[in-house]
Amino acid sequence: MTIFDYSNGVLRAESVPLPEIAQKVDTPFYCYSAQRLRDNYESFSSAFNELNATIYYAIKANGNQATIRTLAACGAGADIVSVGELMRALEAGIPPGKIVFSSAGKTEDEIKAALIAHIYQLNVESMPELKLISQIATETGTTAPIALRINPDVNAGTHEKISTGHKETKFGIEISQLYEAMNLATTLPGVSFKGFTMHIGSHINDYAPFREAYSRLRELVEDWRARGVKIERLDLGGGVAIPYDKDDETTPFSEYAKIVRETVGDLGCHLSFEPGRRLVGDAGILVSRVLYVKDTPSKRFVIIDAAMNDLVRPAMYGARHSIIPVEFNKSGETTLATVAGAVCETSDSFGDDFALPTTIKAGDLIAILQAGAYGSAMSSTYNARPLIPEVIVLKEVFAQTRRRISVAEQISWDSIPKWL
Ligand SMILES: *Cc1c(COP(=O)(O)O)cnc(C)c1O
């Protein structure tokens, strides 16, 4: 079943026509398919069935409580990057024993909260962090289960802003410093060394860097085992790409699973993954209304009521998401258009040359696809715009999972000192 598909010329989310949701919550809004979230979890986990791997959903990709709950119900744990995400994960019903904490900048308070909650693992990114974890664990009378995040120095071949596995980045421990780090990890009080972790970047479509990184990981496991260190766990990170535009070709996921099996599958380590985008990206769309169709001698602009503050990926990473009309007449003509929002920046454009109905007009609805990951999660109130609602659909029912956060409410967050 295609999750977002036309029925009688009207785009639906599962079995719900999108105009019905637009009528109820107004535009713009994010819409997620619960079925798609479940299917994505199932296809990820079934690729590793025989390896008995654990999936920690990287909740930074989409932190709505309903999204987390849907994946938690499938069996997912959580990969968190802040104490805020720890609160979100626990609140959505993920048990502490299924939470891993990655971040190059964990604060004292965050480490303490993670230890007191007894999470499964802290992924350590530096030696000063390791020493601080040891100190806090000793003070709080806890033991910190830790994995060292290795910086394998591979180029993930993805957008530079989301490449995290080469040594010029702030992430992980460089292999040249691993001896020293292992010395600390296996001797400091309050920490229990469990294994290694890696995350080399996001939206990686050419899987060769995964092979390179995981092969390096294998060498490290063999090397340290030979020195008598017990290595029980390998956390392989996230980063698998999804297709965004209709012409994007992505490597089949089975190839990724094959690389995992071939590089680290036989080491007898418990394997885990931290996928974000792969679980939620294509489970969400952004629905927006056309405000103006502006024809100029050189171009057609379709100005919509969603903007870069709602979905920043095009402006931030040069990403191109497919855009399709919600009402579609197969025999109708199309005209190429630039689709843009209202924000006062030229970067507030979703891209050029989208084939939209020639007859498109103010008031029509359009859908921006593959917007489930790093969409709402990265949205802001820039230009004093409301934060937009989120909706989840299952079969023929839908519910709002976040209300629109009005500008009046945002104003109430501020205060003016008396002496001004
Ligand atoms: C962002 C991130 C992920 C998830 O990345 P995706 O590309 O969304 O799969 C996983 N692990 C860590 C440490 C991350 O920072």
Short mmCIF file of C-alpha atoms and ligand atoms in Angstrom, two decimals:
data_model
loop_
_atom_site.label_atom_id
_atom_site.label_comp_id
_atom_site.label_asym_id
_atom_site.label_seq_id
_atom_site.Cartn_x
_atom_site.Cartn_y
_atom_site.Cartn_z
CA MET A 1 0.00 0.00 0.00
CA THR A 2 1.27 3.47 -0.85
CA ILE A 3 0.74 5.57 2.22
CA PHE A 4 0.30 8.98 0.59
CA ASP A 5 -1.65 8.34 -2.60
CA TYR A 6 -4.50 9.73 -4.69
CA SER A 7 -8.00 8.41 -4.57
CA ASN A 8 -10.43 10.01 -7.04
CA GLY A 9 -7.86 12.74 -7.65
CA VAL A 10 -7.47 13.68 -3.99
CA LEU A 11 -4.31 12.95 -2.01
CA ARG A 12 -4.85 10.94 1.14
CA ALA A 13 -2.80 9.99 4.16
CA GLU A 14 -3.62 6.30 4.55
CA SER A 15 -7.43 6.49 4.17
CA VAL A 16 -7.94 10.11 5.19
CA PRO A 17 -8.30 12.77 2.46
CA LEU A 18 -5.88 15.60 3.27
CA PRO A 19 -8.45 18.39 2.64
CA GLU A 20 -10.42 16.95 5.56
CA ILE A 21 -7.43 17.41 7.89
CA ALA A 22 -6.72 20.88 6.48
CA GLN A 23 -10.28 21.88 7.24
CA LYS A 24 -9.93 20.71 10.82
CA VAL A 25 -6.47 22.03 11.79
CA ASP A 26 -5.85 24.69 9.12
CA THR A 27 -2.61 24.95 7.13
CA PRO A 28 0.31 24.50 7.17
CA PHE A 29 0.61 21.24 9.13
CA TYR A 30 2.75 18.13 9.34
CA CYS A 31 0.97 14.84 8.77
CA TYR A 32 2.43 11.45 9.73
CA SER A 33 1.33 7.93 8.92
CA ALA A 34 1.43 5.55 11.88
CA GLN A 35 1.31 2.61 9.50
CA ARG A 36 4.37 3.85 7.66
CA LEU A 37 6.29 4.30 10.90
CA ARG A 38 5.46 0.72 11.82
CA ASP A 39 6.37 -0.58 8.37
CA ASN A 40 9.69 1.27 8.44
CA TYR A 41 10.55 -0.16 11.84
CA GLU A 42 9.59 -3.62 10.68
CA SER A 43 11.66 -3.43 7.49
CA PHE A 44 14.69 -2.16 9.41
CA SER A 45 14.51 -4.73 12.17
CA SER A 46 13.69 -7.67 9.92
CA ALA A 47 16.86 -7.01 7.90
CA PHE A 48 18.81 -7.95 11.04
CA ASN A 49 16.53 -10.68 12.37
CA GLU A 50 19.19 -13.34 12.74
CA LEU A 51 21.60 -10.91 14.41
CA ASN A 52 19.25 -10.15 17.28
CA ALA A 53 20.08 -6.43 17.02
CA THR A 54 18.50 -3.59 18.96
CA ILE A 55 17.16 -0.45 17.31
CA TYR A 56 17.49 2.84 19.15
CA TYR A 57 15.38 5.39 17.32
CA ALA A 58 17.32 8.68 17.05
CA ILE A 59 14.52 10.83 18.36
CA LYS A 60 16.15 14.08 17.28
CA ALA A 61 14.78 13.30 13.79
CA ASN A 62 11.20 13.65 15.01
CA GLY A 63 10.58 14.08 18.71
CA ASN A 64 6.80 14.29 18.77
CA GLN A 65 5.54 12.15 21.64
CA ALA A 66 3.14 10.28 19.35
CA THR A 67 5.94 9.43 16.91
CA ILE A 68 8.15 8.12 19.71
CA ARG A 69 5.24 6.17 21.18
CA THR A 70 4.42 4.56 17.84
CA LEU A 71 8.00 3.32 17.42
CA ALA A 72 8.31 2.36 21.08
CA ALA A 73 5.27 0.15 20.67
CA CYS A 74 7.09 -1.60 17.81
CA GLY A 75 9.97 -2.35 20.16
CA ALA A 76 12.31 0.57 19.49
CA GLY A 77 14.55 2.07 22.13
CA ALA A 78 15.78 5.65 21.89
CA ASP A 79 19.03 7.32 20.94
CA ILE A 80 19.01 10.65 22.75
CA VAL A 81 21.29 13.69 22.48
CA SER A 82 20.08 15.78 25.42
CA VAL A 83 18.32 15.52 28.74
CA GLY A 84 15.28 17.00 27.01
CA GLU A 85 15.20 14.00 24.75
CA LEU A 86 15.65 11.75 27.79
CA MET A 87 12.48 13.29 29.21
CA ARG A 88 10.67 12.87 25.90
CA ALA A 89 11.73 9.24 25.56
CA LEU A 90 10.73 8.29 29.11
CA GLU A 91 7.45 10.18 28.85
CA ALA A 92 6.61 8.35 25.60
CA GLY A 93 7.08 5.02 27.35
CA ILE A 94 10.60 3.97 26.39
CA PRO A 95 12.14 2.16 29.35
CA PRO A 96 15.50 3.54 30.61
CA GLY A 97 17.10 0.20 29.81
CA LYS A 98 16.46 0.94 26.11
CA ILE A 99 18.03 4.39 25.95
CA VAL A 100 21.50 5.32 24.69
CA PHE A 101 22.92 8.82 25.09
CA SER A 102 25.10 10.29 22.33
CA SER A 103 26.41 13.87 22.34
CA ALA A 104 29.76 15.56 22.18
CA GLY A 105 28.63 18.08 24.77
CA LYS A 106 26.87 16.34 27.65
CA THR A 107 26.60 18.67 30.64
CA GLU A 108 27.10 17.59 34.27
CA ASP A 109 23.37 17.77 34.86
CA GLU A 110 22.68 15.65 31.80
CA ILE A 111 25.17 12.97 32.82
CA LYS A 112 23.72 12.90 36.31
CA ALA A 113 20.16 12.59 34.99
CA ALA A 114 21.18 9.75 32.68
CA LEU A 115 22.93 7.87 35.49
CA ILE A 116 20.09 8.32 37.95
CA ALA A 117 17.63 7.08 35.32
CA HIS A 118 19.86 4.01 34.75
CA ILE A 119 19.94 4.23 30.97
CA TYR A 120 21.45 1.42 28.92
CA GLN A 121 24.56 3.20 27.71
CA LEU A 122 26.39 6.49 27.49
CA ASN A 123 28.30 6.93 24.24
CA VAL A 124 31.46 8.78 25.25
CA GLU A 125 32.98 11.23 22.81
CA SER A 126 36.12 12.48 24.57
CA MET A 127 38.52 11.80 27.43
CA PRO A 128 37.48 14.81 29.52
CA GLU A 129 33.90 13.56 29.22
CA LEU A 130 34.99 10.10 30.33
CA LYS A 131 36.66 11.55 33.42
CA LEU A 132 33.59 13.63 34.26
CA ILE A 133 31.30 10.60 33.90
CA SER A 134 33.57 8.64 36.23
CA GLN A 135 33.50 11.44 38.78
CA ILE A 136 29.71 11.87 38.68
CA ALA A 137 29.09 8.12 38.80
CA THR A 138 31.33 7.85 41.86
CA GLU A 139 29.57 10.77 43.56
CA THR A 140 26.10 9.39 42.85
CA GLY A 141 27.01 5.81 43.73
CA THR A 142 26.13 4.53 40.28
CA THR A 143 28.03 2.71 37.57
CA ALA A 144 28.00 4.17 34.07
CA PRO A 145 27.73 1.63 31.25
CA ILE A 146 29.82 3.24 28.52
CA ALA A 147 30.78 2.76 24.91
CA LEU A 148 33.55 4.77 23.30
CA ARG A 149 32.52 6.57 20.17
CA ILE A 150 35.22 6.02 17.61
CA ASN A 151 36.01 8.60 14.98
CA PRO A 152 37.10 6.26 12.19
CA ASP A 153 38.29 9.10 9.93
CA VAL A 154 36.16 8.17 6.93
CA ASN A 155 34.44 10.61 4.65
CA ALA A 156 30.75 9.73 4.63
CA GLY A 157 30.28 11.32 1.21
CA THR A 158 27.18 13.18 2.31
CA HIS A 159 26.46 16.89 2.85
CA GLU A 160 29.34 18.44 4.81
CA LYS A 161 27.01 19.74 7.52
CA ILE A 162 25.97 16.18 8.39
CA SER A 163 29.29 14.36 7.95
CA THR A 164 30.53 13.32 11.36
CA GLY A 165 33.09 10.56 10.84
CA HIS A 166 36.25 12.28 9.67
CA LYS A 167 38.86 13.52 12.06
CA GLU A 168 38.36 17.24 11.48
CA THR A 169 34.90 16.94 13.09
CA LYS A 170 34.18 17.31 16.81
CA PHE A 171 32.79 13.79 17.07
CA GLY A 172 34.20 10.75 18.80
CA ILE A 173 37.67 9.65 19.79
CA GLU A 174 40.41 9.55 17.19
CA ILE A 175 41.97 6.15 16.75
CA SER A 176 45.42 7.60 17.52
CA GLN A 177 44.12 8.49 20.99
CA LEU A 178 42.25 5.26 21.58
CA TYR A 179 45.02 3.63 23.61
CA GLU A 180 44.87 6.37 26.18
CA ALA A 181 41.06 6.41 26.16
CA MET A 182 40.85 2.62 26.60
CA ASN A 183 43.25 2.85 29.48
CA LEU A 184 40.90 5.26 31.21
CA ALA A 185 37.72 3.40 30.19
CA THR A 186 38.93 0.13 31.68
CA THR A 187 40.43 1.52 34.88
CA LEU A 188 38.47 4.58 36.02
CA PRO A 189 36.07 4.00 38.92
CA GLY A 190 32.34 4.22 38.28
CA VAL A 191 32.47 3.29 34.60
CA SER A 192 31.85 -0.09 33.03
CA PHE A 193 33.29 -0.41 29.55
CA LYS A 194 30.92 -2.25 27.18
CA GLY A 195 32.16 -1.63 23.67
CA PHE A 196 32.43 0.78 20.78
CA THR A 197 30.05 3.03 18.90
CA MET A 198 30.21 4.94 15.64
CA HIS A 199 28.03 7.34 13.71
CA ILE A 200 29.72 8.65 10.58
CA GLY A 201 27.04 10.96 9.26
CA SER A 202 23.51 11.28 8.01
CA HIS A 203 21.76 10.74 4.68
CA ILE A 204 24.50 8.41 3.40
CA ASN A 205 23.51 6.81 0.11
CA ASP A 206 26.80 5.36 -1.09
CA TYR A 207 27.42 2.64 1.48
CA ALA A 208 31.18 2.26 0.85
CA PRO A 209 32.01 4.54 3.82
CA PHE A 210 29.95 2.25 6.08
CA ARG A 211 32.02 -0.71 4.93
CA GLU A 212 35.21 1.18 5.56
CA ALA A 213 34.14 2.38 9.00
CA TYR A 214 32.73 -0.96 10.18
CA SER A 215 35.84 -2.77 8.91
CA ARG A 216 37.92 -0.43 11.03
CA LEU A 217 35.63 -1.21 13.94
CA ARG A 218 36.22 -4.92 13.42
CA GLU A 219 40.00 -4.41 13.53
CA LEU A 220 39.64 -2.51 16.78
CA VAL A 221 37.51 -5.23 18.35
CA GLU A 222 40.03 -7.90 17.35
CA ASP A 223 42.92 -5.77 18.47
CA TRP A 224 41.51 -5.02 21.92
CA ARG A 225 40.25 -8.52 22.47
CA ALA A 226 43.79 -9.72 21.80
CA ARG A 227 44.86 -7.44 24.63
CA GLY A 228 42.38 -9.15 26.91
CA VAL A 229 39.61 -6.54 26.94
CA LYS A 230 36.03 -7.81 26.86
CA ILE A 231 34.02 -6.17 24.08
CA GLU A 232 30.34 -7.00 24.31
CA ARG A 233 28.55 -4.30 22.37
CA LEU A 234 28.83 -2.50 19.04
CA ASP A 235 26.56 0.41 18.28
CA LEU A 236 26.68 1.11 14.55
CA GLY A 237 24.93 4.49 14.52
CA GLY A 238 22.37 5.74 12.02
CA GLY A 239 22.83 7.58 8.77
CA VAL A 240 21.11 5.54 6.06
CA ALA A 241 19.69 7.78 3.32
CA ILE A 242 16.17 7.84 1.93
CA PRO A 243 15.04 9.07 -1.51
CA TYR A 244 13.72 12.63 -1.39
CA ASP A 245 12.93 13.55 -4.95
CA LYS A 246 11.28 11.28 -7.50
CA ASP A 247 14.53 10.93 -9.45
CA ASP A 248 16.67 10.05 -6.41
CA GLU A 249 18.03 6.55 -6.55
CA THR A 250 18.92 4.98 -3.27
CA THR A 251 20.93 1.88 -2.61
CA PRO A 252 18.71 -0.98 -1.39
CA PHE A 253 18.70 -1.35 2.38
CA SER A 254 19.59 -5.02 2.02
CA GLU A 255 23.03 -3.86 0.85
CA TYR A 256 23.55 -2.05 4.13
CA ALA A 257 22.49 -5.12 6.08
CA LYS A 258 24.91 -7.19 4.03
CA ILE A 259 27.80 -4.86 4.85
CA VAL A 260 26.95 -5.09 8.55
CA ARG A 261 26.85 -8.87 8.41
CA GLU A 262 30.10 -9.12 6.49
CA THR A 263 32.08 -6.68 8.60
CA VAL A 264 30.93 -7.17 12.18
CA GLY A 265 28.19 -9.82 12.08
CA ASP A 266 30.33 -12.69 13.33
CA LEU A 267 32.13 -11.00 16.21
CA GLY A 268 29.67 -12.19 18.84
CA CYS A 269 28.98 -8.62 19.94
CA HIS A 270 25.48 -7.40 20.66
CA LEU A 271 24.75 -5.09 17.71
CA SER A 272 22.64 -1.98 17.82
CA PHE A 273 21.61 0.79 15.43
CA GLU A 274 20.51 4.39 15.84
CA PRO A 275 18.39 5.17 12.77
CA GLY A 276 16.46 8.43 12.59
CA ARG A 277 15.72 9.48 9.03
CA ARG A 278 15.23 5.90 7.78
CA LEU A 279 12.38 5.32 10.26
CA VAL A 280 10.48 8.59 10.00
CA GLY A 281 11.51 10.48 6.84
CA ASP A 282 8.98 9.10 4.39
CA ALA A 283 6.30 8.71 7.05
CA GLY A 284 5.58 12.44 7.09
CA ILE A 285 4.52 15.21 4.74
CA LEU A 286 4.09 18.93 5.10
CA VAL A 287 0.74 20.19 3.81
CA SER A 288 0.54 23.83 2.81
CA ARG A 289 -1.83 26.19 1.02
CA VAL A 290 -1.04 28.30 -2.01
CA LEU A 291 -1.17 32.01 -1.19
CA TYR A 292 -0.23 33.51 -4.55
CA VAL A 293 0.65 32.40 -8.02
CA LYS A 294 3.03 35.06 -9.27
CA ASP A 295 3.90 34.88 -12.95
CA THR A 296 6.89 36.96 -14.02
CA PRO A 297 8.42 37.17 -17.50
CA SER A 298 11.09 34.66 -16.45
CA LYS A 299 9.40 32.39 -13.98
CA ARG A 300 6.31 31.25 -12.16
CA PHE A 301 6.47 31.53 -8.38
CA VAL A 302 4.03 29.64 -6.22
CA ILE A 303 4.07 31.31 -2.81
CA ILE A 304 2.81 29.01 -0.05
CA ASP A 305 1.94 29.42 3.62
CA ALA A 306 4.76 27.09 4.77
CA ALA A 307 8.27 28.50 4.85
CA MET A 308 11.87 27.78 5.79
CA ASN A 309 11.08 28.13 9.49
CA ASP A 310 8.69 25.17 9.15
CA LEU A 311 11.03 23.02 7.03
CA VAL A 312 14.61 24.26 6.93
CA ARG A 313 16.24 21.38 5.02
CA PRO A 314 16.12 23.03 1.57
CA ALA A 315 17.64 26.27 2.91
CA MET A 316 20.10 24.56 5.23
CA TYR A 317 21.29 21.54 3.26
CA GLY A 318 20.18 22.38 -0.26
CA ALA A 319 17.74 19.48 0.03
CA ARG A 320 15.05 18.94 -2.58
CA HIS A 321 11.75 17.46 -1.46
CA SER A 322 9.14 16.45 -4.02
CA ILE A 323 6.13 18.76 -4.07
CA ILE A 324 2.79 17.56 -5.39
CA PRO A 325 -0.71 19.00 -5.58
CA VAL A 326 -3.30 17.63 -3.16
CA GLU A 327 -5.94 17.71 -5.88
CA PHE A 328 -4.74 16.24 -9.10
CA ASN A 329 -6.30 15.87 -12.50
CA LYS A 330 -4.32 13.35 -14.55
CA SER A 331 -5.23 14.90 -17.88
CA GLY A 332 -4.45 18.44 -16.75
CA GLU A 333 -1.41 20.34 -17.99
CA THR A 334 1.49 21.24 -15.74
CA THR A 335 3.75 24.29 -15.58
CA LEU A 336 7.17 24.46 -13.92
CA ALA A 337 7.18 26.63 -10.83
CA THR A 338 9.48 27.82 -8.09
CA VAL A 339 7.84 27.11 -4.73
CA ALA A 340 8.70 29.52 -1.92
CA GLY A 341 7.47 30.70 1.45
CA ALA A 342 6.89 34.11 2.97
CA VAL A 343 10.10 34.50 4.99
CA CYS A 344 12.28 37.48 4.10
CA GLU A 345 15.28 35.55 2.83
CA THR A 346 16.10 34.39 -0.66
CA SER A 347 17.05 31.04 0.88
CA ASP A 348 13.38 30.59 1.77
CA SER A 349 12.67 28.55 -1.34
CA PHE A 350 11.73 24.89 -1.64
CA GLY A 351 13.32 24.83 -5.10
CA ASP A 352 12.75 25.49 -8.79
CA ASP A 353 11.05 23.59 -11.58
CA PHE A 354 8.33 21.73 -9.73
CA ALA A 355 5.73 20.50 -12.22
CA LEU A 356 2.47 21.75 -10.74
CA PRO A 357 -0.94 22.03 -12.39
CA THR A 358 -1.03 25.02 -14.76
CA THR A 359 -4.39 25.93 -13.23
CA ILE A 360 -3.02 26.03 -9.68
CA LYS A 361 -4.44 28.98 -7.75
CA ALA A 362 -4.59 30.65 -4.37
CA GLY A 363 -6.29 28.40 -1.84
CA ASP A 364 -5.14 25.12 -3.40
CA LEU A 365 -3.33 22.63 -1.19
CA ILE A 366 0.10 21.18 -1.96
CA ALA A 367 2.11 18.49 -0.16
CA ILE A 368 5.85 18.53 0.46
CA LEU A 369 6.92 14.91 0.69
CA GLN A 370 9.47 13.03 2.82
CA ALA A 371 9.16 15.65 5.54
CA GLY A 372 8.95 13.33 8.55
CA ALA A 373 12.61 13.60 9.57
CA TYR A 374 14.32 16.86 10.58
CA GLY A 375 11.19 18.76 9.56
CA SER A 376 9.11 19.74 12.55
CA ALA A 377 12.08 18.88 14.78
CA MET A 378 14.15 21.69 13.26
CA SER A 379 11.34 24.21 12.90
CA SER A 380 11.49 27.63 14.51
CA THR A 381 9.41 30.72 15.07
CA TYR A 382 11.59 32.86 12.76
CA ASN A 383 9.69 35.88 11.41
CA ALA A 384 7.29 35.54 14.36
CA ARG A 385 5.47 32.69 12.74
CA PRO A 386 3.45 30.17 14.74
CA LEU A 387 4.87 26.68 15.23
CA ILE A 388 2.65 24.52 13.07
CA PRO A 389 0.46 21.59 14.13
CA GLU A 390 1.32 17.92 13.75
CA VAL A 391 -1.24 15.25 12.94
CA ILE A 392 -0.98 11.47 12.93
CA VAL A 393 -3.17 9.19 10.84
CA LEU A 394 -3.97 5.51 11.26
CA LYS A 395 -6.21 3.99 8.62
CA GLU A 396 -9.33 6.20 8.55
CA VAL A 397 -8.74 8.14 11.77
CA PHE A 398 -6.51 11.09 12.54
CA ALA A 399 -5.59 13.13 15.57
CA GLN A 400 -3.69 16.31 16.20
CA THR A 401 -0.52 15.49 18.15
CA ARG A 402 0.67 19.05 18.55
CA ARG A 403 -1.47 22.14 18.43
CA ARG A 404 -0.43 25.32 16.67
CA ILE A 405 1.70 27.45 19.02
CA SER A 406 0.31 30.92 18.50
CA VAL A 407 2.32 34.12 18.34
CA ALA A 408 0.39 35.40 21.38
CA GLU A 409 1.80 32.46 23.31
CA GLN A 410 5.29 33.18 22.00
CA ILE A 411 5.01 36.81 23.10
CA SER A 412 4.14 35.60 26.57
CA TRP A 413 7.55 33.87 26.75
CA ASP A 414 9.24 37.28 26.67
CA SER A 415 9.34 39.94 29.34
CA ILE A 416 10.25 43.60 29.33
CA PRO A 417 12.31 44.78 32.32
CA LYS A 418 10.75 47.67 34.29
CA TRP A 419 13.83 49.87 33.85
CA LEU A 420 13.47 49.99 30.08
C1 LIG B 1 21.71 12.15 14.14
C2 LIG B 1 22.23 10.91 14.74
C3 LIG B 1 21.67 9.69 14.40
C4 LIG B 1 20.56 9.54 13.39
O1 LIG B 1 20.96 9.85 12.10
P1 LIG B 1 20.00 9.52 10.86
O2 LIG B 1 20.79 9.97 9.70
O3 LIG B 1 18.76 10.29 11.04
O4 LIG B 1 19.78 8.05 10.85
C5 LIG B 1 22.17 8.56 15.02
N1 LIG B 1 23.17 8.62 15.92
C6 LIG B 1 23.75 9.80 16.27
C7 LIG B 1 24.84 9.81 17.26
C8 LIG B 1 23.31 10.97 15.69
O5 LIG B 1 23.88 12.13 16.02
#
